[in-house]
């Protein structure tokens, strides 16, 4: 055996030298449950987490640099797709709204309705993936595939509309790339009616499963004031009992026309703000999205979806911050225009980047298996965290 | 509360500090704050009952070119339902600014990102390391004067 | 049967070797079949088809192809690993699982060795497996493997207690550790099966045994040592090729071993459920195998339905739920037997 090192080990980001009984474990960047290339440097005492240092940036693709190098504003949209690739429509929508606000464009009613339908379908698709992978992190494999089966039907709808299944480039500044196919509203309605029973199925398979509740209740509790101070948003914030949804509290597009509830965590099986609450918020949000969809598909007006698309975009010098509620939380675009045809700076405030920064605070004192549960309940997408 | 009222309150609260309200085109109005007072101002904006800016939506570094760089704070009050934008301007050869990490924890990673990509140093930040780029990266890529490196660790970068 | 073979071949050693091979002839096809079966069950529970191509009919040859692939793979030993322990571990695990079959009666006429402490022997040798798992986890020189090994050692050791206690309840009734004796005690009507006797004590014992056996063989919801979403693959993270296949084989052999013990001790073993009808040595093989396959199916079913417990919850279930209840059962059965005289 080699002699034990005399000098205690120090780690960047960890305030004190390591004690003798503590051990560093690298979770990731290749690990089945880090949802991509996230590396968590765990400092553990047996199975208990003493501290955790997240390392991100393995998927950094210089979105912000690319956006500055584009020759016009429209070319940024495909890059937006690639940030949160699980909810590309929502990313496009945020960027399009930001540019439209800057240019003062009023988009046609038909476009607004189609955008809302797409965004809500995307929300359901994203939450299905989040729930499925969360279940898999806890060890339940079957709900994962059930969720993928239903997500697939939403992707089929997207494919019929714009030909792409994952990265759509569908929502353009001032309009849409295509109109929807003729029987689209009917298909969405079919999806809504057939999807409701599958939520019940999911609830009976996973939500109220005793083991699942044991693993998620009282785990990773995030108090409301801590969540706000850390800037959490989306289901992570609502899971802590804060009724805050930008669709309601800072309405954009035409969300003020629809009736829907904002589900919040109430600590039904554990403490308010635990993993189960974050999970159930997503399940209930899918039901609310169905409600919005049902209201929206009946009201789509006729019109040309490309009539408001500007030929050339050259805003005056200005800077503004526009935020939208994506499935994962508050997605903000801070765009600085310098009077040329391409943006001088596009800063993205990715919801999961901010939500992920709470992970160390939530994990201290938990066990290794809990870290997986907490990480799954935050629902990160590394494409967006790293950009 | 509209930004003008917030500015008036700030001027009353911090005598001797110059604040400036700016608005360009269709953009958001913003209040310019000196870099060495941003921490006090932030703490006041969070703790004052009239302001109650409980969340920092976004913190961005910006390179305005011409030797100026900036940090932009977008604040939001969830209870009072108002927003404000604060701006700090620093020079690009010695970019240094106070950290607001102790006020809003959101700033922790955002300031690390601004440090990583712009080289702005945030005094008082507990753990100012690079966050997105590798630890041994040279330069701060989002600066406008950044030159794309031809080599990374001796490997030619294909363009 | 042994005497028959000795008469036939005239060499006792040859007979022992021959008899030792018979379970292997069952375990190997069983593992291949069970893996395919598990995939198909998983697939159908998850609204998909599973392997459909290899071999034609419903992908029956898929696992054979997989095994051929595993055999051809390069045998990699990590540089930092303890080479001797690393290479030895899969064999220790497999031997532990395989030697248990020596005392398992497949029919009234066939049992590897009819020793009078059969059940005791099986419990003893199957705890051999944990040494192999510890060796694998330690020698891999990988923190995830070490976690997996430590978890599995804690788990297997804890759960052996309720297993032994529940089996002891049956032993107290029969008055023998001999598995053939236990089988014979259940012959006749289906109501003589121990699961229906001393109701509800032995029924509860069967339940506890089944739950604890899931933990013993690292199946969901107790698959914590190899929890792929936490520990990558637990103690066999660093293994590949044939060594990995041996772990895999041992896992399925173990699954089958605990199932056949459950079938023998609680469900009448090779006894026919219809009394004297359809009984006999060959029918016995059929009955005991189908009963244990039933248990194997339930194990698979649970795996594709339930999430996984956390390691402290697992210890809680073992020490604070199963063990106290097993003691109650032991006491209850003891008094019952005492009062019956």
Coordinates of N, CA, C and O in Angstrom, one line a residue, chain A residues 12-13 53-57 60 64-65 68-69 101-103 228-231 237 242 244 249-250 317-321 323 330 334 336 344-345 347 349-350 353-354 356-357 385-387, chain B residues 24-28 46 54-64 72 74 76-78 81 83 87 103-106 109-110 113 117-118 127 129 131-133 141-144 146 148:
Chain A
X12 N -10.9 23.2 -5.4 CA -11.5 24.5 -5.7 C -13.0 24.5 -5.6 O -13.6 23.6 -6.0
X13 N -13.5 25.5 -4.9 CA -14.9 25.5 -4.7 C -15.4 25.0 -3.4 O -16.6 25.1 -3.1
X53 N -20.0 20.1 -5.8 CA -19.5 21.2 -6.6 C -20.0 20.8 -8.1 O -19.4 19.9 -8.6
X54 N -20.9 21.5 -8.6 CA -21.3 21.1 -10.0 C -20.3 21.8 -11.0 O -19.9 22.9 -10.8
X55 N -20.0 21.0 -12.0 CA -19.1 21.5 -13.0 C -19.9 21.5 -14.3 O -20.4 20.4 -14.7
X56 N -20.1 22.6 -14.9 CA -20.9 22.6 -16.2 C -20.0 23.1 -17.3 O -18.8 23.4 -17.1
X57 N -20.5 23.2 -18.5 CA -19.8 23.7 -19.6 C -19.3 22.6 -20.6 O -18.7 23.0 -21.6
X60 N -20.9 23.4 -23.8 CA -20.9 24.8 -24.2 C -20.7 25.0 -25.7 O -19.6 24.5 -26.2
X64 N -24.1 32.5 -27.3 CA -24.1 33.9 -27.3 C -23.1 34.5 -28.3 O -23.4 35.5 -28.9
X65 N -22.0 33.8 -28.5 CA -21.0 34.3 -29.4 C -21.5 34.1 -30.9 O -21.4 35.0 -31.7
X68 N -23.9 36.8 -31.9 CA -23.3 38.1 -32.3 C -22.7 37.9 -33.7 O -22.6 38.9 -34.4
X69 N -22.3 36.8 -34.1 CA -21.7 36.6 -35.4 C -22.7 36.4 -36.5 O -22.3 36.3 -37.7
X101 N -41.0 42.6 -29.8 CA -41.2 43.7 -28.8 C -40.2 44.8 -29.2 O -40.6 46.0 -29.2
X102 N -39.0 44.4 -29.6 CA -38.0 45.4 -29.9 C -38.4 46.2 -31.2 O -38.3 47.4 -31.3
X103 N -39.0 45.5 -32.1 CA -39.4 46.1 -33.4 C -40.8 46.7 -33.4 O -41.2 47.4 -34.3
X228 N -36.9 31.7 -4.1 CA -37.0 33.0 -4.7 C -35.6 33.7 -4.7 O -35.2 34.3 -5.7
X229 N -34.9 33.6 -3.6 CA -33.6 34.2 -3.5 C -32.6 33.6 -4.5 O -31.8 34.3 -5.1
X230 N -32.7 32.3 -4.8 CA -31.9 31.7 -5.8 C -32.4 32.0 -7.2 O -31.8 31.5 -8.2
X231 N -33.6 32.6 -7.4 CA -34.1 32.9 -8.7 C -34.7 31.7 -9.4 O -34.8 31.6 -10.6
X237 N -40.0 26.4 -8.7 CA -40.5 27.5 -7.8 C -41.9 27.1 -7.3 O -42.2 27.2 -6.2
X242 N -45.0 28.6 -4.3 CA -45.1 30.0 -4.8 C -46.0 30.0 -6.1 O -45.6 29.3 -7.0
X244 N -46.6 31.3 -9.0 CA -45.9 32.3 -9.9 C -45.7 31.6 -11.3 O -45.0 30.7 -11.4
X249 N -48.7 35.9 -14.5 CA -48.3 37.1 -13.7 C -47.6 38.1 -14.6 O -47.5 39.3 -14.1
X250 N -47.1 37.8 -15.7 CA -46.5 38.7 -16.6 C -46.9 38.3 -18.0 O -46.1 37.9 -18.8
X317 N -30.8 51.4 -31.8 CA -30.1 51.0 -30.6 C -31.0 50.9 -29.5 O -31.8 51.9 -29.2
X318 N -31.0 49.8 -28.9 CA -31.9 49.6 -27.7 C -31.5 48.3 -27.0 O -30.8 47.5 -27.6
X319 N -31.9 48.2 -25.8 CA -31.7 46.9 -25.1 C -32.9 46.5 -24.3 O -33.5 47.4 -23.7
X320 N -33.3 45.3 -24.4 CA -34.5 44.9 -23.6 C -34.4 43.5 -23.1 O -33.7 42.7 -23.7
X321 N -35.1 43.2 -22.0 CA -35.1 41.9 -21.5 C -36.6 41.4 -21.6 O -37.5 42.0 -21.1
X323 N -39.1 38.0 -21.0 CA -39.1 36.6 -20.4 C -40.4 35.9 -20.8 O -41.4 36.5 -20.9
X330 N -38.5 30.3 -16.2 CA -38.4 31.6 -16.8 C -37.2 31.6 -17.8 O -36.1 31.6 -17.4
X334 N -32.0 38.8 -23.1 CA -31.6 40.1 -23.0 C -30.9 40.5 -24.3 O -29.8 39.9 -24.6
X336 N -29.3 43.2 -26.9 CA -28.7 44.6 -27.1 C -28.6 44.8 -28.6 O -27.9 44.1 -29.2
X344 N -26.0 42.9 -31.1 CA -24.7 43.2 -30.5 C -24.4 42.2 -29.4 O -23.3 41.9 -29.0
X345 N -25.5 41.8 -28.7 CA -25.3 40.9 -27.6 C -26.6 40.2 -27.3 O -27.7 40.9 -27.3
X347 N -28.0 37.8 -24.5 CA -27.7 37.0 -23.2 C -29.0 36.2 -23.0 O -30.1 36.8 -23.0
X349 N -31.1 34.0 -20.3 CA -31.2 33.6 -18.9 C -31.9 32.2 -18.9 O -33.1 32.1 -19.0
X350 N -31.1 31.1 -18.9 CA -31.8 29.8 -19.1 C -32.4 29.4 -17.7 O -31.7 29.5 -16.7
X353 N -30.3 26.7 -15.9 CA -29.0 27.1 -15.4 C -29.1 27.7 -14.0 O -28.4 27.3 -13.0
X354 N -30.2 28.5 -13.8 CA -30.4 29.1 -12.5 C -30.9 28.0 -11.5 O -30.5 27.9 -10.4
X356 N -30.4 24.8 -11.6 CA -29.3 23.9 -11.2 C -28.4 24.5 -10.1 O -27.8 23.7 -9.3
X357 N -28.3 25.8 -10.1 CA -27.4 26.4 -9.1 C -27.9 26.2 -7.7 O -27.1 26.4 -6.7
X385 N -28.3 24.7 -20.1 CA -27.4 25.1 -19.0 C -26.1 25.6 -19.5 O -25.6 26.7 -19.2
X386 N -25.5 24.9 -20.5 CA -24.2 25.3 -21.0 C -24.3 26.2 -22.2 O -23.4 26.9 -22.5
X387 N -25.4 26.2 -22.9 CA -25.6 27.0 -24.1 C -24.5 26.7 -25.2 O -23.6 27.5 -25.4
Chain B
X24 N -33.4 53.9 -24.3 CA -33.0 54.0 -25.7 C -34.0 53.3 -26.5 O -34.3 52.1 -26.3
X25 N -34.6 54.0 -27.5 CA -35.5 53.3 -28.5 C -36.7 52.6 -27.8 O -37.3 53.1 -26.8
X26 N -36.9 51.4 -28.2 CA -38.0 50.6 -27.7 C -37.5 49.8 -26.5 O -38.3 48.9 -26.0
X27 N -36.3 50.1 -26.0 CA -35.8 49.2 -24.9 C -36.4 49.6 -23.5 O -37.2 50.5 -23.4
X28 N -35.9 48.8 -22.6 CA -36.3 49.0 -21.2 C -35.6 50.3 -20.6 O -34.4 50.4 -20.9
X46 N -33.7 45.4 -2.3 CA -34.3 44.1 -1.8 C -35.0 44.3 -0.5 O -36.2 43.8 -0.3
X54 N -37.4 41.1 -4.8 CA -37.0 39.8 -4.1 C -36.2 38.9 -5.1 O -35.6 38.0 -4.7
X55 N -36.3 39.2 -6.4 CA -35.6 38.3 -7.3 C -34.8 39.0 -8.4 O -35.2 40.1 -8.8
X56 N -33.6 38.5 -8.6 CA -32.8 39.0 -9.7 C -33.1 38.1 -10.9 O -32.8 36.9 -10.9
X57 N -33.7 38.6 -11.9 CA -34.1 37.8 -13.1 C -32.9 37.4 -13.9 O -32.7 36.3 -14.2
X58 N -32.0 38.4 -14.1 CA -30.9 38.1 -15.0 C -29.8 39.1 -14.6 O -30.0 40.2 -14.2
X59 N -28.6 38.6 -14.8 CA -27.4 39.5 -14.7 C -26.5 39.2 -15.9 O -26.1 38.1 -16.2
X60 N -26.3 40.3 -16.7 CA -25.5 40.1 -17.9 C -24.3 41.0 -18.0 O -24.4 42.1 -17.6
X61 N -23.3 40.4 -18.5 CA -22.1 41.3 -18.9 C -22.3 41.7 -20.3 O -22.9 41.0 -21.1
X62 N -21.9 43.0 -20.6 CA -22.0 43.5 -22.0 C -20.7 44.2 -22.3 O -20.2 44.9 -21.4
X63 N -20.3 44.1 -23.5 CA -19.1 44.9 -24.0 C -19.7 45.9 -24.9 O -20.2 45.6 -26.0
X64 N -19.6 47.2 -24.5 CA -20.2 48.3 -25.3 C -19.2 48.8 -26.4 O -19.5 49.7 -27.1
X72 N -25.5 44.4 -16.4 CA -26.9 44.7 -16.4 C -27.6 43.8 -15.4 O -27.5 42.6 -15.5
X74 N -31.3 42.8 -14.0 CA -32.8 42.9 -14.2 C -33.4 42.4 -13.0 O -33.3 41.3 -12.6
X76 N -36.8 42.1 -10.3 CA -38.2 41.9 -10.4 C -38.7 41.7 -9.0 O -38.1 41.1 -8.1
X77 N -39.9 42.3 -8.7 CA -40.5 42.2 -7.4 C -41.7 41.3 -7.6 O -42.7 41.7 -8.2
X78 N -41.7 40.1 -7.0 CA -42.9 39.2 -7.2 C -44.0 39.7 -6.3 O -45.2 39.4 -6.6
X81 N -45.0 43.4 -7.9 CA -45.2 43.4 -9.4 C -44.6 44.6 -10.1 O -45.3 45.3 -10.9
X83 N -40.8 46.0 -12.1 CA -39.4 45.6 -12.5 C -38.5 46.8 -12.6 O -39.0 47.9 -12.8
X87 N -27.9 49.3 -14.3 CA -26.7 49.1 -15.1 C -25.5 49.7 -14.4 O -25.6 50.7 -13.7
X103 N -26.7 39.3 -1.8 CA -28.1 39.8 -1.8 C -29.0 38.8 -2.5 O -30.0 38.4 -2.0
X104 N -28.7 38.4 -3.7 CA -29.4 37.4 -4.4 C -28.5 36.3 -4.8 O -27.5 36.5 -5.5
X105 N -28.8 35.0 -4.4 CA -27.9 33.9 -4.7 C -27.9 33.6 -6.2 O -27.0 33.0 -6.7
X106 N -28.9 34.1 -7.0 CA -28.9 33.9 -8.4 C -27.6 34.4 -9.0 O -27.1 33.9 -10.0
X109 N -23.9 32.2 -10.0 CA -23.4 31.6 -11.2 C -23.4 32.6 -12.4 O -22.6 32.5 -13.3
X110 N -24.3 33.6 -12.3 CA -24.3 34.6 -13.4 C -23.1 35.4 -13.3 O -22.5 35.8 -14.4
X113 N -20.3 33.5 -14.7 CA -20.4 33.5 -16.2 C -19.9 34.8 -16.8 O -19.1 34.8 -17.7
X117 N -16.8 35.0 -19.4 CA -16.9 35.4 -20.7 C -16.4 36.8 -21.0 O -16.1 37.2 -22.1
X118 N -16.4 37.7 -19.9 CA -16.0 39.0 -20.1 C -14.8 39.4 -19.3 O -14.2 40.5 -19.5
X127 N -16.6 32.6 -4.8 CA -16.0 31.5 -5.6 C -15.9 31.9 -7.0 O -16.6 31.3 -7.9
X129 N -14.7 31.5 -10.2 CA -14.0 30.6 -11.1 C -14.6 30.7 -12.4 O -15.8 31.1 -12.5
X131 N -16.8 29.2 -15.3 CA -17.9 28.3 -15.2 C -18.2 27.5 -16.5 O -18.4 26.3 -16.4
X132 N -18.2 28.2 -17.6 CA -18.6 27.5 -18.8 C -17.4 27.0 -19.6 O -17.4 25.9 -20.2
X133 N -16.3 27.8 -19.5 CA -15.1 27.4 -20.3 C -14.2 26.6 -19.4 O -14.3 26.6 -18.2
X141 N -14.0 35.3 -24.2 CA -14.4 35.3 -25.6 C -15.5 36.3 -26.0 O -15.6 36.6 -27.1
X142 N -16.3 36.7 -25.0 CA -17.4 37.6 -25.5 C -17.0 39.1 -25.5 O -17.8 39.9 -25.9
X143 N -15.8 39.3 -25.2 CA -15.3 40.7 -25.4 C -15.2 40.9 -26.9 O -14.8 40.0 -27.7
X144 N -15.5 42.2 -27.3 CA -15.5 42.4 -28.7 C -14.0 42.4 -29.3 O -13.9 42.2 -30.5
X146 N -11.8 40.2 -28.6 CA -11.3 38.8 -28.4 C -10.9 38.3 -29.8 O -11.7 38.4 -30.8
X148 N -10.1 35.0 -32.0 CA -10.3 33.5 -32.0 C -9.0 32.9 -32.0 O -8.2 33.1 -32.9

